[in-house]
Tab-separated table of C-alpha atoms in Angstrom:
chain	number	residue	atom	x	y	z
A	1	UNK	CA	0.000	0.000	0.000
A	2	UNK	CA	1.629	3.060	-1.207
A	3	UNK	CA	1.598	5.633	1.904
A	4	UNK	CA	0.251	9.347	1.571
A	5	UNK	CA	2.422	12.046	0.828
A	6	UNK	CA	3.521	13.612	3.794
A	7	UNK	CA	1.297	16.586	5.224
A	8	UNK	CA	1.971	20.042	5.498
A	9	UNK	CA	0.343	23.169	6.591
A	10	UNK	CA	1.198	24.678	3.063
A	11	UNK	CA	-0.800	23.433	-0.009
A	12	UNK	CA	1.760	24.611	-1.787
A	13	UNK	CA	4.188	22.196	-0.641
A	14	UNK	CA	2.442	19.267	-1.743
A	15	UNK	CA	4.660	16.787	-3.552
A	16	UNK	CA	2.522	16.159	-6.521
A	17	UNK	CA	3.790	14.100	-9.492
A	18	UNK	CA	4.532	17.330	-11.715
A	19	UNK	CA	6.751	18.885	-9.268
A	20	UNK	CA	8.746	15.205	-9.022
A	21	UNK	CA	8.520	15.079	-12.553
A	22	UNK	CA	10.450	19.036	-13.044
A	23	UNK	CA	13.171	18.006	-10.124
A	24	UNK	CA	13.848	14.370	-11.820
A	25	UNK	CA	14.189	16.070	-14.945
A	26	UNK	CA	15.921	19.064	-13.651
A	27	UNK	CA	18.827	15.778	-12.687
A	28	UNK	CA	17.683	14.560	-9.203
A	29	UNK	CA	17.848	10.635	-8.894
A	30	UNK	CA	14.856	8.604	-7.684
A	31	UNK	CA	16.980	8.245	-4.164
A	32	UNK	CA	17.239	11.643	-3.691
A	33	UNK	CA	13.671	12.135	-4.412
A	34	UNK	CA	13.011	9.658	-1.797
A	35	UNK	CA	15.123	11.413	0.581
A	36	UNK	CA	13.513	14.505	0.127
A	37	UNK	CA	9.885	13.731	0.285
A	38	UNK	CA	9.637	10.960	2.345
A	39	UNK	CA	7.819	9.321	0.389
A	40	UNK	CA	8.717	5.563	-0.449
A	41	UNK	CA	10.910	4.634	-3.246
A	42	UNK	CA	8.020	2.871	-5.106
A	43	UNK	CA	5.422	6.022	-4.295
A	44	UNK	CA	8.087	8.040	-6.313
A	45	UNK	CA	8.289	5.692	-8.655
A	46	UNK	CA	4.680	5.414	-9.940
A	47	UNK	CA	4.145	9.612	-9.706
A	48	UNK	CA	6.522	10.284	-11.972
A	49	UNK	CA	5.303	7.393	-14.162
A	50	UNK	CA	1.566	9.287	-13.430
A	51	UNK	CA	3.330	12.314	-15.003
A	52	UNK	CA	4.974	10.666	-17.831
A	53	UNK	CA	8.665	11.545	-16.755
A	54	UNK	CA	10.985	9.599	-19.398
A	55	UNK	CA	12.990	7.633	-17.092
A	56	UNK	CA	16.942	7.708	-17.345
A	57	UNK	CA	19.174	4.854	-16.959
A	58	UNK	CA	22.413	5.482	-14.080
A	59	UNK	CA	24.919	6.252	-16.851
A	60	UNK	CA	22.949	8.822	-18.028
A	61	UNK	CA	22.310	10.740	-15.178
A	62	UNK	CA	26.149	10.554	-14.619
A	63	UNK	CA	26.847	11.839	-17.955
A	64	UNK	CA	24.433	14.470	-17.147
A	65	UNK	CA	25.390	15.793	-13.833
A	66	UNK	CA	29.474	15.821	-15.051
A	67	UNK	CA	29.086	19.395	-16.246
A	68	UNK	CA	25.132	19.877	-16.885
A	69	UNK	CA	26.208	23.663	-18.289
A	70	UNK	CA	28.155	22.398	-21.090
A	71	UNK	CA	25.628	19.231	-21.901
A	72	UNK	CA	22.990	22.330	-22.060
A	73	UNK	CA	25.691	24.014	-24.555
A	74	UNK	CA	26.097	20.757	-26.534
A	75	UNK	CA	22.688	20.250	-27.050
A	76	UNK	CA	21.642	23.509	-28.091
A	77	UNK	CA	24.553	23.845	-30.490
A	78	UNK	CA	23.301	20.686	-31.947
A	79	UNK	CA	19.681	21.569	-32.519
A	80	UNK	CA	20.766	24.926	-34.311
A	81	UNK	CA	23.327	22.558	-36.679
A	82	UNK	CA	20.165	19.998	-36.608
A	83	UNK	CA	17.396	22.935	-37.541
A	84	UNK	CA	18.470	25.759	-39.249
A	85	UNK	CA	21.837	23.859	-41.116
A	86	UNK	CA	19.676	20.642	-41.748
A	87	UNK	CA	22.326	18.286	-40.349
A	88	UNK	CA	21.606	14.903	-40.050
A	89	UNK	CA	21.791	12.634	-37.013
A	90	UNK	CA	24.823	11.116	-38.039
A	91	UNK	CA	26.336	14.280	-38.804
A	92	UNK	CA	25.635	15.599	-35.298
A	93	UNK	CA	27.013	12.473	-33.783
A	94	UNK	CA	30.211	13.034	-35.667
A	95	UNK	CA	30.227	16.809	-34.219
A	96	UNK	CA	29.333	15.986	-30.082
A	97	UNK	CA	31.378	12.943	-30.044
A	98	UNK	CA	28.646	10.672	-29.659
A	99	UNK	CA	26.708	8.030	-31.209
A	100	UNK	CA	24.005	8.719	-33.423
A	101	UNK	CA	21.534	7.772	-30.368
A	102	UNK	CA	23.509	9.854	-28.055
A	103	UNK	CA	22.942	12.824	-30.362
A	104	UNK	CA	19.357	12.037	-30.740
A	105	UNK	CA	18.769	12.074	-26.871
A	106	UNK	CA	20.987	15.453	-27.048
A	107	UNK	CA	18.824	17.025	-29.511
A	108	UNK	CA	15.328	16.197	-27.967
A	109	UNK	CA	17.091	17.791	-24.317
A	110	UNK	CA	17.114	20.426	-26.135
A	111	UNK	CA	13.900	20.891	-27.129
A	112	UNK	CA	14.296	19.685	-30.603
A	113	UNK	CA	12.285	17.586	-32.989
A	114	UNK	CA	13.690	14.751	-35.054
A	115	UNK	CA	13.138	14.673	-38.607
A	116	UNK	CA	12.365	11.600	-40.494
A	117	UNK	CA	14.841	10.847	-43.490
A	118	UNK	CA	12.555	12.258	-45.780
A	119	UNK	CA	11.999	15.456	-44.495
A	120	UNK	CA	16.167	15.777	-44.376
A	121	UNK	CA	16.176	14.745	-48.053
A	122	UNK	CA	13.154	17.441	-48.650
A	123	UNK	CA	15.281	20.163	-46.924
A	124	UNK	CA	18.718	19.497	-48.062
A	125	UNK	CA	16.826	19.673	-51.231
A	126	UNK	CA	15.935	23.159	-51.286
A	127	UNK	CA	18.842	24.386	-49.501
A	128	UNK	CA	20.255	23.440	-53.038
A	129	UNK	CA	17.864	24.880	-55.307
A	130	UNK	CA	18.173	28.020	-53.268
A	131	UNK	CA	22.174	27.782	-53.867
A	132	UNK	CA	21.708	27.052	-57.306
A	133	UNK	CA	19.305	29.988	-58.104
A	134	UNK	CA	21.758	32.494	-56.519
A	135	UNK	CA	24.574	30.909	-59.353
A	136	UNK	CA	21.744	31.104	-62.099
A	137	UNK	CA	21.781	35.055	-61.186
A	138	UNK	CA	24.834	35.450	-61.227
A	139	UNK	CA	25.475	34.246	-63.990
A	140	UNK	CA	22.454	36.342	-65.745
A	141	UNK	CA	24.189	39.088	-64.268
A	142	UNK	CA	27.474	38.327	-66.422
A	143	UNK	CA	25.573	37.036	-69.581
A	144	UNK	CA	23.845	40.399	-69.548
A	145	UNK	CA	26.882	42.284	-68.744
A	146	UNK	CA	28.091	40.992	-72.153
A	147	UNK	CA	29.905	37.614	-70.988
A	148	UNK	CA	29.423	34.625	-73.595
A	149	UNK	CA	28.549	31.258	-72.035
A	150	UNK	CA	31.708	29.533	-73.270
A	151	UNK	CA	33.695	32.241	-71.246
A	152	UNK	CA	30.895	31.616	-68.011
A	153	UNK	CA	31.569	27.838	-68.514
A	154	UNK	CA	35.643	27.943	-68.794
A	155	UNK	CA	35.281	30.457	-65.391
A	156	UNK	CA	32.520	28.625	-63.390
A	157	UNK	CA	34.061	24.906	-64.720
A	158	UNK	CA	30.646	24.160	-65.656
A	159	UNK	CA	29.868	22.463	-69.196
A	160	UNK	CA	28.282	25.183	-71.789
A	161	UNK	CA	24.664	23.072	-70.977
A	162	UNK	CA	24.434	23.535	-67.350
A	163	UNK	CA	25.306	27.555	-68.248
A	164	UNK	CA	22.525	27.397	-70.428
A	165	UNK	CA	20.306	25.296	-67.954
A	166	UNK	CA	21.741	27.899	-65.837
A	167	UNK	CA	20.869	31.033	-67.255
A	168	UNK	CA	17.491	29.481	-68.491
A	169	UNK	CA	16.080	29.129	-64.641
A	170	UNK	CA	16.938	32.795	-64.519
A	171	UNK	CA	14.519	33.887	-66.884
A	172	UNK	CA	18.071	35.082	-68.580
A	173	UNK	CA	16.730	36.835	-72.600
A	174	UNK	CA	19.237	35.050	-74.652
A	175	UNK	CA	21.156	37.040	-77.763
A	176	UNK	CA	20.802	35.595	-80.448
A	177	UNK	CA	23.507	32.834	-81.613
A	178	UNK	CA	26.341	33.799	-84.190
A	179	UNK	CA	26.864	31.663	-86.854
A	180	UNK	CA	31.036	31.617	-88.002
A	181	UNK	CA	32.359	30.651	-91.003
A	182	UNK	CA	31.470	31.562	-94.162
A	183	UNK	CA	27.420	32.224	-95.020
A	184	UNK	CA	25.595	29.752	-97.350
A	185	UNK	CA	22.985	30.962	-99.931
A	186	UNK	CA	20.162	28.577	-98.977
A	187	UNK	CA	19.272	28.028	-102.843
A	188	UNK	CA	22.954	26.716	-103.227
A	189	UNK	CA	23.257	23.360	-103.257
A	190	UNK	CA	26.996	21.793	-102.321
């Protein structure tokens, strides 16, 4: 039988299973919980079960009570690599040092969401169309300036069809092509 939680003269101090809940997560251990309650080990157990604490295994509350400040550091520098750089998991592991679970765990501390593959793909995606747009006008900007493609493709080590794929997606008004060589009557026959 689980006892009551232990009374006070102050509502306020009520141990309720939200308040266990934001000192567990804020890196108290179940023990010290205990301790500082009085309430039994199993009592403390099933409230912050009640209030859908995420339980953490030893290791991990060792890892995060060895310098909490820089974890909090960490983990925030990963979400901004994660969310506005659109690294991958893997990617982030490489950075922290960690495996890719480790940086997972790091990343939801933080407040972050985890993307499925898909969405990464999406992203990464239109991080490059945005990159290749900016190189499509600039490379208006030179065509129109009076540049030729082959010059834009020898500069930009592109091939002369991506400069024209290139300059296309721009919206780029082409000049009209020179012919060289000599000029054929068109009622000549070779």
């Amino acid at each position: 039988m689980n006892p009551k939680p232990p009374i006070t003269s102050d509502p306020s101090n009520e141990v309720t299973p939200q308040a266990l809940r934001q000192q567990y997560e804020s890196g108290a251990t179940v023990d010290e919980l205990v301790t500082a309650s009085g309430l039994s080990y199993g009592t403390v157990l099933n409230r912050l079960h009640d209030a859908g604490t995420v339980m953490r295994t030893s290791w991990q509350t060792r890892r995060m009570r060895q310098n909490p400040q820089a974890r909090r550091r960490l983990a925030a520098h990963l979400r901004t690599l994660y969310e506005q750089h659109g690294a991958t998991l893997t990617e982030l592991a490489t950075a922290a040092g960690e495996t890719r679970r480790g940086a997972r765990r790091l990343l939801i501390e933080a407040g972050g969401t985890v993307r499925s593959t898909r969405q990464t793909q999406r992203m990464r995606a239109a991080a490059r169309a945005a990159e290749r747009y900016k190189v499509a006008v600039s490379l208006r900007a030179r065509y129109e300036a009076g540049d030729t493609v082959p010059n834009l493709a020898r500069e930009y080590s592109y091939s002369i069809a991506t400069v024209y794929r290139f300059l296309h997606q721009a919206g780029t008004r082409m000049r009209p092509q020179h012919k060289h060589g000599p000029t054929h009557d068109p009622r000549e026959r070779p």
